[in-house]
mmCIF file of C-alpha atoms in Angstrom:
data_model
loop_
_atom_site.group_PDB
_atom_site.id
_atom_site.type_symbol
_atom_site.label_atom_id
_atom_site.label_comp_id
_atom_site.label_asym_id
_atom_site.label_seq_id
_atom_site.Cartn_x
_atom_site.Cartn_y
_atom_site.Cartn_z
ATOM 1 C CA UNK A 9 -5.571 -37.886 -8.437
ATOM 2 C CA UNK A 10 -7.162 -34.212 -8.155
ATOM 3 C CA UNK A 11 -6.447 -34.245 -4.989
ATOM 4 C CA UNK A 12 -3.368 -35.205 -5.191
ATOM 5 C CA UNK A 13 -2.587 -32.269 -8.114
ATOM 6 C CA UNK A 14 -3.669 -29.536 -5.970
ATOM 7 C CA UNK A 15 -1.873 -30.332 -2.968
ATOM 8 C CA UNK A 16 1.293 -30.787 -5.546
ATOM 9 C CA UNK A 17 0.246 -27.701 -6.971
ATOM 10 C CA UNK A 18 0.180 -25.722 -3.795
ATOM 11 C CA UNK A 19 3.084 -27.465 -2.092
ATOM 12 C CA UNK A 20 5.092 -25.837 -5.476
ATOM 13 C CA UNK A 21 4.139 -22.759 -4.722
ATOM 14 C CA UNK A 22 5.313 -23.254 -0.994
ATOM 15 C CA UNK A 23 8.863 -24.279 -1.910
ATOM 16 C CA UNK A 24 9.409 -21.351 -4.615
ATOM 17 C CA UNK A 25 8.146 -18.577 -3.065
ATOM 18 C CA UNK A 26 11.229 -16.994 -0.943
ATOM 19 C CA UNK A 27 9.889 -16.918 2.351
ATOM 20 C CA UNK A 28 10.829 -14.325 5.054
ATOM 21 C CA UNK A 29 9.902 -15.017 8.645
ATOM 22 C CA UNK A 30 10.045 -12.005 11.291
ATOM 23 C CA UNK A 31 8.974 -12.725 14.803
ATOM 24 C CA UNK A 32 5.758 -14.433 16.107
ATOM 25 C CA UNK A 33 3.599 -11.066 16.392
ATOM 26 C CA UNK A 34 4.404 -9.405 12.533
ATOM 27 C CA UNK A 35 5.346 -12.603 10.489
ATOM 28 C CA UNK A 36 5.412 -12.030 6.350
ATOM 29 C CA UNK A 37 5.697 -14.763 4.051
ATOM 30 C CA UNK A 38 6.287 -13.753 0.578
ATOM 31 C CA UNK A 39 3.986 -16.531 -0.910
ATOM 32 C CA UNK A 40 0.871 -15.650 0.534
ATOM 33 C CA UNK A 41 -0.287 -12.605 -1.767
ATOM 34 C CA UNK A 42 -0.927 -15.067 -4.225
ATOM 35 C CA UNK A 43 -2.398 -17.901 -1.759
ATOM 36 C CA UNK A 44 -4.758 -15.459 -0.339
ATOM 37 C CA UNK A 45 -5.731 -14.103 -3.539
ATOM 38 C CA UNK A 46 -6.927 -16.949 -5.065
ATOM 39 C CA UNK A 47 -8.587 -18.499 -1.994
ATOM 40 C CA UNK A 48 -10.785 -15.527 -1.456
ATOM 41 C CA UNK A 49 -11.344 -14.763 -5.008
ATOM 42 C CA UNK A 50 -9.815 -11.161 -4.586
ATOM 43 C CA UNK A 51 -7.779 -9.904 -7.431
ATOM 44 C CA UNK A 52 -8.004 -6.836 -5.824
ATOM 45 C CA UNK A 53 -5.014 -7.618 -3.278
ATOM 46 C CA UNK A 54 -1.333 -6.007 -3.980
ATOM 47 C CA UNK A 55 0.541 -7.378 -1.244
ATOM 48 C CA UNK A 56 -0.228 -8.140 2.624
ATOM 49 C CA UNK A 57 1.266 -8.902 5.906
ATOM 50 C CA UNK A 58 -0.304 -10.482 8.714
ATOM 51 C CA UNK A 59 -0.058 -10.068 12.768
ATOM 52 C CA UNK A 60 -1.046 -13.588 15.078
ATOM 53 C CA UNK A 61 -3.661 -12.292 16.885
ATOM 54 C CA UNK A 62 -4.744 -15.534 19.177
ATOM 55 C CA UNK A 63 -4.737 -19.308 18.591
ATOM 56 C CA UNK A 64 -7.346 -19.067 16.094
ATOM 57 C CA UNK A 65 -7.348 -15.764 14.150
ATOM 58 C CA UNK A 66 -5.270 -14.149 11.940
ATOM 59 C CA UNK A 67 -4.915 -10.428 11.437
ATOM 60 C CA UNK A 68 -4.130 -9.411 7.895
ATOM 61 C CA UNK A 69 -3.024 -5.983 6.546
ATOM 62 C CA UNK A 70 -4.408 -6.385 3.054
ATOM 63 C CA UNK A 71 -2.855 -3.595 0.858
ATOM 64 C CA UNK A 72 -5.170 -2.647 -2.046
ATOM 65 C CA UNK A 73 -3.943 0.280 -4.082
ATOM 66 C CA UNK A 74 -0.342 1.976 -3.980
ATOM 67 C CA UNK A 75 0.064 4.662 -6.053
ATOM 68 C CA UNK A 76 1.751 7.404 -7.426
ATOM 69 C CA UNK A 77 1.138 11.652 -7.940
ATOM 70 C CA UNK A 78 2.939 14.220 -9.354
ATOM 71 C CA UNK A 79 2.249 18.440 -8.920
ATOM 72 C CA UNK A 80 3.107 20.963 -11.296
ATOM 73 C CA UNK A 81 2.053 24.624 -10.534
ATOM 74 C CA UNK A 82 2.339 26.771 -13.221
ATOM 75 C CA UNK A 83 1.186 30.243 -14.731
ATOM 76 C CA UNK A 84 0.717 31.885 -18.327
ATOM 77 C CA UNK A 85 -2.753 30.089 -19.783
ATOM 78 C CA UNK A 86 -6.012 28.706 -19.610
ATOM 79 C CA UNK A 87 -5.415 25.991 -21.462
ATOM 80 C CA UNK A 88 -6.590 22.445 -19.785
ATOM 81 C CA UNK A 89 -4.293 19.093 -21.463
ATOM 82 C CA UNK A 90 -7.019 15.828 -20.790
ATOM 83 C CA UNK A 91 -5.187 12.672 -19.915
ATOM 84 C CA UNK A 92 -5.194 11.679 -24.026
ATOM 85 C CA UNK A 93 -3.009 14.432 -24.488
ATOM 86 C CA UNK A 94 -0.516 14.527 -21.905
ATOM 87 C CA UNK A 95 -0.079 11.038 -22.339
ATOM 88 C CA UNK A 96 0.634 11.315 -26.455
ATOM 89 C CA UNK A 97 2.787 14.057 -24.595
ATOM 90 C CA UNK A 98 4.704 11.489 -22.670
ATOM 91 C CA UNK A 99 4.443 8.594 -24.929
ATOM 92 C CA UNK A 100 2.617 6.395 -23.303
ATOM 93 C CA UNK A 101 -0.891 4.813 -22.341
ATOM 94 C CA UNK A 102 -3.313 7.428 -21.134
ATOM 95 C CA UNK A 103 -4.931 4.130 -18.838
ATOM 96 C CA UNK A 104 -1.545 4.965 -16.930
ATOM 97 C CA UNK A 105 -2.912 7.882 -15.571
ATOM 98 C CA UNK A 106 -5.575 10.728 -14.638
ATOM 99 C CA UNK A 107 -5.543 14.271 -14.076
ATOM 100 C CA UNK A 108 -6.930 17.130 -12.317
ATOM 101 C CA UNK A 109 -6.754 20.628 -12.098
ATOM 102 C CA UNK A 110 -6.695 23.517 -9.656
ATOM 103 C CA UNK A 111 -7.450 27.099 -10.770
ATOM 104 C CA UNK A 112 -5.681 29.897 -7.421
ATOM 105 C CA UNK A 113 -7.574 32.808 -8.802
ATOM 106 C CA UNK A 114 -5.840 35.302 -5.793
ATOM 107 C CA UNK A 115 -2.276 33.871 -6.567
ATOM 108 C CA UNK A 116 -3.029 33.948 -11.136
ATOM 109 C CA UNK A 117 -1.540 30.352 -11.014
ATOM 110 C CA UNK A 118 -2.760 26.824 -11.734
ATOM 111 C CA UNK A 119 -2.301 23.380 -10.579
ATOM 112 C CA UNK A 120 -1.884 20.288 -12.734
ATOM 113 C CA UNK A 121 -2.070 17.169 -10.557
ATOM 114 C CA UNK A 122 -1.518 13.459 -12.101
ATOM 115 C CA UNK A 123 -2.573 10.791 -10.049
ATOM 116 C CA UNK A 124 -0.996 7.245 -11.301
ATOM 117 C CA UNK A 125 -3.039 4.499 -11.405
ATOM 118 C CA UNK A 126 -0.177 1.976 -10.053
ATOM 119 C CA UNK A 127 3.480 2.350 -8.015
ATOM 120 C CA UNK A 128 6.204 1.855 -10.848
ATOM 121 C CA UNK A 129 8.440 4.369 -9.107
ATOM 122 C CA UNK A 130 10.795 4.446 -12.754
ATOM 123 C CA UNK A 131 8.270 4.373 -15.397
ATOM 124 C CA UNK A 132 6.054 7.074 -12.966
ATOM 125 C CA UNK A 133 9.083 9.378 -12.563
ATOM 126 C CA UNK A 134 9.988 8.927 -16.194
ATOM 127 C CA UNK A 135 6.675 10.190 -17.245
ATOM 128 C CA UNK A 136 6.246 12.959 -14.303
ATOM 129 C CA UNK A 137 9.887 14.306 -15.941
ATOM 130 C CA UNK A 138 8.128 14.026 -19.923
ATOM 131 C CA UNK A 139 5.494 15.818 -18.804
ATOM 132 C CA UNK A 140 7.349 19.278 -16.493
ATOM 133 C CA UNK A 141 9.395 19.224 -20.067
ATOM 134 C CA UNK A 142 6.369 19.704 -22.120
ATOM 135 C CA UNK A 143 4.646 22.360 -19.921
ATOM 136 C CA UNK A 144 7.600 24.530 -19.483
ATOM 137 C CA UNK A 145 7.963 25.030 -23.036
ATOM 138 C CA UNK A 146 4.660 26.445 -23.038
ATOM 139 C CA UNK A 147 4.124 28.054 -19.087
ATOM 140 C CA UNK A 148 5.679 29.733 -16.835
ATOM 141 C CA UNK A 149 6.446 26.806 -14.175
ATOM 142 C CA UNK A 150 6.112 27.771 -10.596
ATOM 143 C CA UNK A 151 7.066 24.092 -9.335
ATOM 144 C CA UNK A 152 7.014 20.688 -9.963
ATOM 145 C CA UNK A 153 7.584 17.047 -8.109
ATOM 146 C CA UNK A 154 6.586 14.073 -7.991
ATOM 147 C CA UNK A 155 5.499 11.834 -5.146
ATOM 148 C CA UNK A 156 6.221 8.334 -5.807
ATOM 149 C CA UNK A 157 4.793 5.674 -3.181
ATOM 150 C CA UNK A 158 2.459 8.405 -1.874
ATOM 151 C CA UNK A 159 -0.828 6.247 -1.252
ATOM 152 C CA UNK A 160 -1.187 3.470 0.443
ATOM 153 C CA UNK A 161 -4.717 2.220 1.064
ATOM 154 C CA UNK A 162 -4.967 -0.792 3.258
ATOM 155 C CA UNK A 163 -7.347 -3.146 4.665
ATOM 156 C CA UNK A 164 -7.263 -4.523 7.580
ATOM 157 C CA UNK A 165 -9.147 -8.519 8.251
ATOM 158 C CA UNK A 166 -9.531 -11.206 10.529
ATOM 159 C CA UNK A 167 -9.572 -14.500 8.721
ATOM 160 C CA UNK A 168 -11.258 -17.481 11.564
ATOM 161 C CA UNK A 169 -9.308 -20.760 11.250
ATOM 162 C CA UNK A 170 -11.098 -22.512 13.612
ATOM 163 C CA UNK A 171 -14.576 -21.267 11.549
ATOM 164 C CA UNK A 172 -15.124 -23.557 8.710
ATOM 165 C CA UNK A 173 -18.706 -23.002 7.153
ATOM 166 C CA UNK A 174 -20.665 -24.878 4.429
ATOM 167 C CA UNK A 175 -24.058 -25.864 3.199
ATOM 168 C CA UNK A 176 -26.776 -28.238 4.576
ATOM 169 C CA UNK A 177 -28.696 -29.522 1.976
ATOM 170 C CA UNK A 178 -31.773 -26.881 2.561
ATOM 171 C CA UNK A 179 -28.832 -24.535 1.578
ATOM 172 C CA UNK A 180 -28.216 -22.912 4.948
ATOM 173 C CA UNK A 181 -25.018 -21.952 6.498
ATOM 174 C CA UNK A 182 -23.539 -24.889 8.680
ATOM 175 C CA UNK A 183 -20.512 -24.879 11.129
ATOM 176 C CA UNK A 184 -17.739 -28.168 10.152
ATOM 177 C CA UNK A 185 -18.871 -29.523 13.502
ATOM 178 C CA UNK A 186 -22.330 -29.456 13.313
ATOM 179 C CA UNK A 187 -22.469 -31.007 9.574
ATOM 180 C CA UNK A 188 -20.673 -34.130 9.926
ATOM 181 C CA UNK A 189 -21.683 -37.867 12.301
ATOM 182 C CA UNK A 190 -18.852 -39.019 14.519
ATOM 183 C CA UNK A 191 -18.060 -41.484 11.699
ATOM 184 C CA UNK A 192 -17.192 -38.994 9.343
ATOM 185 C CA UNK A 193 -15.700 -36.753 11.653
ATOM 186 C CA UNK A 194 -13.202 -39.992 12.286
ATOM 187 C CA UNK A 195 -12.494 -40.379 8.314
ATOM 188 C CA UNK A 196 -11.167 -36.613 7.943
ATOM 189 C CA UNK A 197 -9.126 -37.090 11.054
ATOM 190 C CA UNK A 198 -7.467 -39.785 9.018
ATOM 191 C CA UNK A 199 -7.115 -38.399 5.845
ATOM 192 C CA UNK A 200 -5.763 -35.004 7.587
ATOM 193 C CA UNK A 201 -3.040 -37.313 9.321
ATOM 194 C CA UNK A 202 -2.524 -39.238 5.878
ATOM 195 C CA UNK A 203 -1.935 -35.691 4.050
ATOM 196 C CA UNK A 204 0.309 -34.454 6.984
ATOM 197 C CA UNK A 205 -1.540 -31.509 7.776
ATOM 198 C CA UNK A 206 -0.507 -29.357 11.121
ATOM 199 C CA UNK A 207 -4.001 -29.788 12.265
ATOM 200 C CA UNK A 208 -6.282 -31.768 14.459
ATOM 201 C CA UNK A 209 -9.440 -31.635 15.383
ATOM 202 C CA UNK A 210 -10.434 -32.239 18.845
ATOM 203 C CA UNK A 211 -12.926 -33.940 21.199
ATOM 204 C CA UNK A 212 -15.551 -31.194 20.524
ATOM 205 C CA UNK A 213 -14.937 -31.441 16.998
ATOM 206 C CA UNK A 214 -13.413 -28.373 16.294
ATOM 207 C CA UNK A 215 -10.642 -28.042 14.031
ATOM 208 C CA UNK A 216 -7.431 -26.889 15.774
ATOM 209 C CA UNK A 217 -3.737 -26.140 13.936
ATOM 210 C CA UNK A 218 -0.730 -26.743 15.644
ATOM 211 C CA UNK A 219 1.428 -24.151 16.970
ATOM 212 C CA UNK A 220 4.052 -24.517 14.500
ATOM 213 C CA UNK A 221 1.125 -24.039 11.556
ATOM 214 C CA UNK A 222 2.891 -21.314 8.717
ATOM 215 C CA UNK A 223 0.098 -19.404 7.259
ATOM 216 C CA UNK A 224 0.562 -21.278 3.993
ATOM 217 C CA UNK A 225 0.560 -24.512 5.935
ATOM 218 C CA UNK A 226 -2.974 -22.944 7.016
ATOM 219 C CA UNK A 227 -4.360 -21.900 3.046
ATOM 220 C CA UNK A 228 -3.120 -25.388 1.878
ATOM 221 C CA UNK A 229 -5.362 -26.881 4.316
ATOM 222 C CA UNK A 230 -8.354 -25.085 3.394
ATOM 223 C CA UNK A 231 -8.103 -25.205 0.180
ATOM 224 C CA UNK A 232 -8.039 -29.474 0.485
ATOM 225 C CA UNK A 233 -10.924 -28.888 3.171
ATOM 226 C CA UNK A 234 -12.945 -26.871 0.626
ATOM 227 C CA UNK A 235 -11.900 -29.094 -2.635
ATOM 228 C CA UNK A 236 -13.076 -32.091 -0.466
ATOM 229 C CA UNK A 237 -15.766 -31.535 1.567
ATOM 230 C CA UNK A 238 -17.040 -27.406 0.724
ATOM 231 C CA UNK A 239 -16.230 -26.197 3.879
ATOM 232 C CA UNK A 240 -14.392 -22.489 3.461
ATOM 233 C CA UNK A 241 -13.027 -20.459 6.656
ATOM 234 C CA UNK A 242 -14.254 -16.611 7.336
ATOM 235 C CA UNK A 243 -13.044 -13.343 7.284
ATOM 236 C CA UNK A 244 -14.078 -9.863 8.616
ATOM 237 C CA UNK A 245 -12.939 -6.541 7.384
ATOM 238 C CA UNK A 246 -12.374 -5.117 10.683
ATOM 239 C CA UNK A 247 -10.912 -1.213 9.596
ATOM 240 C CA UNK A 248 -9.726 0.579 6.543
ATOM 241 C CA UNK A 249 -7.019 2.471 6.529
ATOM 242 C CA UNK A 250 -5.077 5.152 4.210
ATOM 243 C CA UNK A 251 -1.633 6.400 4.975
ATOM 244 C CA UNK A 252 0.684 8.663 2.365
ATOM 245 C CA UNK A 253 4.535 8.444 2.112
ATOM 246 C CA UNK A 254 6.844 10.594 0.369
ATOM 247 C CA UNK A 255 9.855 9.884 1.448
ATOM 248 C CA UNK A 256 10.472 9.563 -2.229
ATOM 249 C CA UNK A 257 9.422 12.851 -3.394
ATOM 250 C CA UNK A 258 11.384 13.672 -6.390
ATOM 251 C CA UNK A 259 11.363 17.357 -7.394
ATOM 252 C CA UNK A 260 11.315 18.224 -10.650
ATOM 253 C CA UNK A 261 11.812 22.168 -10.605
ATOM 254 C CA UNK A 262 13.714 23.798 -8.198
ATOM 255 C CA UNK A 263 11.940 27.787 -7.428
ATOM 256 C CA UNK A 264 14.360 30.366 -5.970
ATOM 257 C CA UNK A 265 13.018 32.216 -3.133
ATOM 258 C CA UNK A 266 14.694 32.224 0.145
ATOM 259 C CA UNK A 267 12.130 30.832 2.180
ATOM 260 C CA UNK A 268 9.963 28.855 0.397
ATOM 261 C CA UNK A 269 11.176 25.719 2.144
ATOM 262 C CA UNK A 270 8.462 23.193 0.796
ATOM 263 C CA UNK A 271 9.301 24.280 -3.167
ATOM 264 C CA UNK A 272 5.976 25.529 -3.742
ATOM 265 C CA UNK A 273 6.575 29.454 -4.879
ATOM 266 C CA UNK A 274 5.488 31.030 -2.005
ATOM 267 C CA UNK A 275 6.596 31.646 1.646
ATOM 268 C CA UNK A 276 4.433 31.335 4.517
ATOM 269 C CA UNK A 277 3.791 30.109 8.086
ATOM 270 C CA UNK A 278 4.061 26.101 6.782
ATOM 271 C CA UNK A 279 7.780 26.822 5.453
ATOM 272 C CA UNK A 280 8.443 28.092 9.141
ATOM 273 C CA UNK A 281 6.641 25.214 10.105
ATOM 274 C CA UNK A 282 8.551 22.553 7.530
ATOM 275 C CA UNK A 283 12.300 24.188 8.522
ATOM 276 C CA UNK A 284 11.200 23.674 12.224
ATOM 277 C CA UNK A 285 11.062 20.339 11.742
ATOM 278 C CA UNK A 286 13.421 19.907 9.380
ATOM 279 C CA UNK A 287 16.321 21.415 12.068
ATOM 280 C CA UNK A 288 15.338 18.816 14.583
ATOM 281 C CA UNK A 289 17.107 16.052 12.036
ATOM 282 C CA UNK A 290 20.062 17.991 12.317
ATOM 283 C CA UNK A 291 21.268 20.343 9.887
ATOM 284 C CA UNK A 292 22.516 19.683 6.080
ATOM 285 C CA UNK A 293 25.440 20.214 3.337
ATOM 286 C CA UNK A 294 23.276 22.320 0.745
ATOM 287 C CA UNK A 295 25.958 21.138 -2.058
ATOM 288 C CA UNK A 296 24.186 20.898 -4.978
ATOM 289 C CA UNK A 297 20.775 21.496 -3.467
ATOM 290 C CA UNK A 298 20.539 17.894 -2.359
ATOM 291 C CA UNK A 299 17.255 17.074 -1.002
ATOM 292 C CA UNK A 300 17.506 15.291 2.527
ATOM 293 C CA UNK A 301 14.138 15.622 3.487
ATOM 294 C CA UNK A 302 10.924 15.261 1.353
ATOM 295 C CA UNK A 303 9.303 17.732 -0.807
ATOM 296 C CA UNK A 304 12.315 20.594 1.039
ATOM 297 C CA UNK A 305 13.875 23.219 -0.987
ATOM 298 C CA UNK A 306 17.514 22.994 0.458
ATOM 299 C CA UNK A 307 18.661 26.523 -1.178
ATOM 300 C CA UNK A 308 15.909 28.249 -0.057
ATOM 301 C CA UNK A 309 15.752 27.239 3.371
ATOM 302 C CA UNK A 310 19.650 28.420 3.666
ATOM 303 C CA UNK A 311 18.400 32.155 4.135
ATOM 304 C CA UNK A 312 21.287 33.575 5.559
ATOM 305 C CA UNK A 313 23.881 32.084 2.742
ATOM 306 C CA UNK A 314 26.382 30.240 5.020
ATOM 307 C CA UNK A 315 26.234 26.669 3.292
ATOM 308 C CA UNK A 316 24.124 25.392 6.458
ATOM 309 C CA UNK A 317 20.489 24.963 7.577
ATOM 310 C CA UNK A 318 20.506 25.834 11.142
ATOM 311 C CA UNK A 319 18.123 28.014 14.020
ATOM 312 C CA UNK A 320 19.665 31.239 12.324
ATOM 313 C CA UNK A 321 17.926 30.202 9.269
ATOM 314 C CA UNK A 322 14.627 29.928 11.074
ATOM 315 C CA UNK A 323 14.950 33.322 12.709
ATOM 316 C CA UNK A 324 15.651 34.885 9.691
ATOM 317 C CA UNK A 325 12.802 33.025 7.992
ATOM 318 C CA UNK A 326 10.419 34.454 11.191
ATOM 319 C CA UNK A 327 11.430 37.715 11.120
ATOM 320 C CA UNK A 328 10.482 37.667 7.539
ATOM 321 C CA UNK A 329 7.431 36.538 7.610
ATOM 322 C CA UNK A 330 6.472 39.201 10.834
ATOM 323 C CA UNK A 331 7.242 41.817 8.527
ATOM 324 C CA UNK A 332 5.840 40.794 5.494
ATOM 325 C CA UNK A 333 2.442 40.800 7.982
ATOM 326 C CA UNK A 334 2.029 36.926 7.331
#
């Protein structure tokens, strides 16, 4: 009967989750999060995808954190807000959030820098928005935005299939194959055809899925494999990895200086740099300072006033910058 609930169990979860299958090499099934979760006891886990890497192994991009920041430069005091404050500011739970700050003694300005603890790109850009309200009330903003889905911090691991380990009874670590008689070995074939699992295991004993095996045909096998008889497959963290985004950069205060392209009060080499690149996805309607390309001033990069970002901008922008001595 316990059997029997967990495979029902499992099976529901199977048949709700909305499934989305993308070639052989990058498959994604929305179900799994949760499946791999609780088999690996890993609460830690946000989402994942996974890449076939052989017969046996499975490559898994485990995503642990995704979060948010915002930036607001400003000038006119020394005073510090802790995160208690800002967040009574913004009306909500200071758990929501940290912040840092970032004294430019050449430049007289400082940095306030609130790093979200989550990705709720509303509720993050609501409270970025509360807070540039509050502070330029009381300084002398220089800019503002707020990068929502900036960090991604991934893991990446190979989980075995065909490596089921458990205990001997001096308590050491035991391969399926080695653990079991021939007899025994013949009573799991027949309970794994009896449960219809897409597995077999072969001559040598080792356990084998079928080609047309789903990752969540895999985890509902294991988990009856572990329930029944302790044995739990393996994984190895083979790489971290950390990557930022901000192609949703939302920018809160708009400065206005021709040439400070990347909205951050100041003009140097990097906004020669930033319009560079900027030109090679073509130019842009500056109506209404519309933001086409992240964290980019649109007004400011239009230096010679003609309603168009183009390569006359960027000499204008160079020959500024050669004379200024920068």
């Amino acid at each position: 009967m316990k059997l029997n609930k967990i495979i029902s169990v499992l099976m529901s979860l199977v048949m709700t989750a909305t499934v989305n299958v993308f070639p052989v090499y990058a498959e994604y099934e929305s179900g799994l999060p949760e499946l791999y979760r609780t088999y690996f006891k890993d609460n830690t886990i946000i989402d994942l995808e996974y890449t076939k890497t052989g017969e046996s192994d499975t490559e898994y991009k485990v995503i642990k954190q995704n979060f948010d920041y915002a930036e607001i430069g400003f000038t006119g005091s020394d005073t510090e807000f802790d995160s208690e404050e800002l967040a009574d500011f913004a009306g909500c739970n200071p758990d929501m959030f940290s912040v840092s700050y970032k004294t430019d003694d050449y430049n007289k300005r400082k940095s306030l820098t609130i790093n979200f603890t989550t990705h709720e790109y509303e509720r993050n850009k609501d409270i970025s928005e509360k807070l540039y309200n509050v502070l330029k009330e009381k300084y002398e903003i220089l800019y503002a935005y707020a990068c929502l889905e900036a960090h991604i911090i991934t893991e990446n691991q190979m989980v075995r299939w065909n490596w089921f380990e458990g205990k001997d009874e001096f308590g050491y670590r035991v391969e399926f194959k080695d653990q079991f008689s021939k007899k025994k070995i013949n009573e799991i074939r027949n309970q794994i055809e009896k449960n219809d699992f897409p597995v077999e295991i072969d001559s040598d004993d080792n356990i084998i899925f079928n080609e047309t095996a789903s990752e969540t045909d895999k985890f509902r096998f294991a988990f009856w494999l572990e329930e029944e008889y302790g044995f739990r497959t393996t994984r190895q963290n083979i790489g971290d990895s950390y990557s930022n985004s901000y192609n949703t950069t939302e920018v809160l205060h708009y400065t206005d200086l021709p040439g400070d392209v990347n909205n951050d009060n100041g003009v140097t080499n990097y906004d020669a740099q930033l319009l560079n690149e900027y030109l090679l996805t073509g130019n842009a309607d500056i109506s209404n300072n519309v933001i086409k390309y992240s964290g980019f001033n649109v007004k400011n990069a239009d230096l010679t006033g003609d309603g168009v970002i183009d390569v006359f901008d960027l000499i204008l922008l160079k020959k500024q910058l050669i004379e200024s001595g920068k």
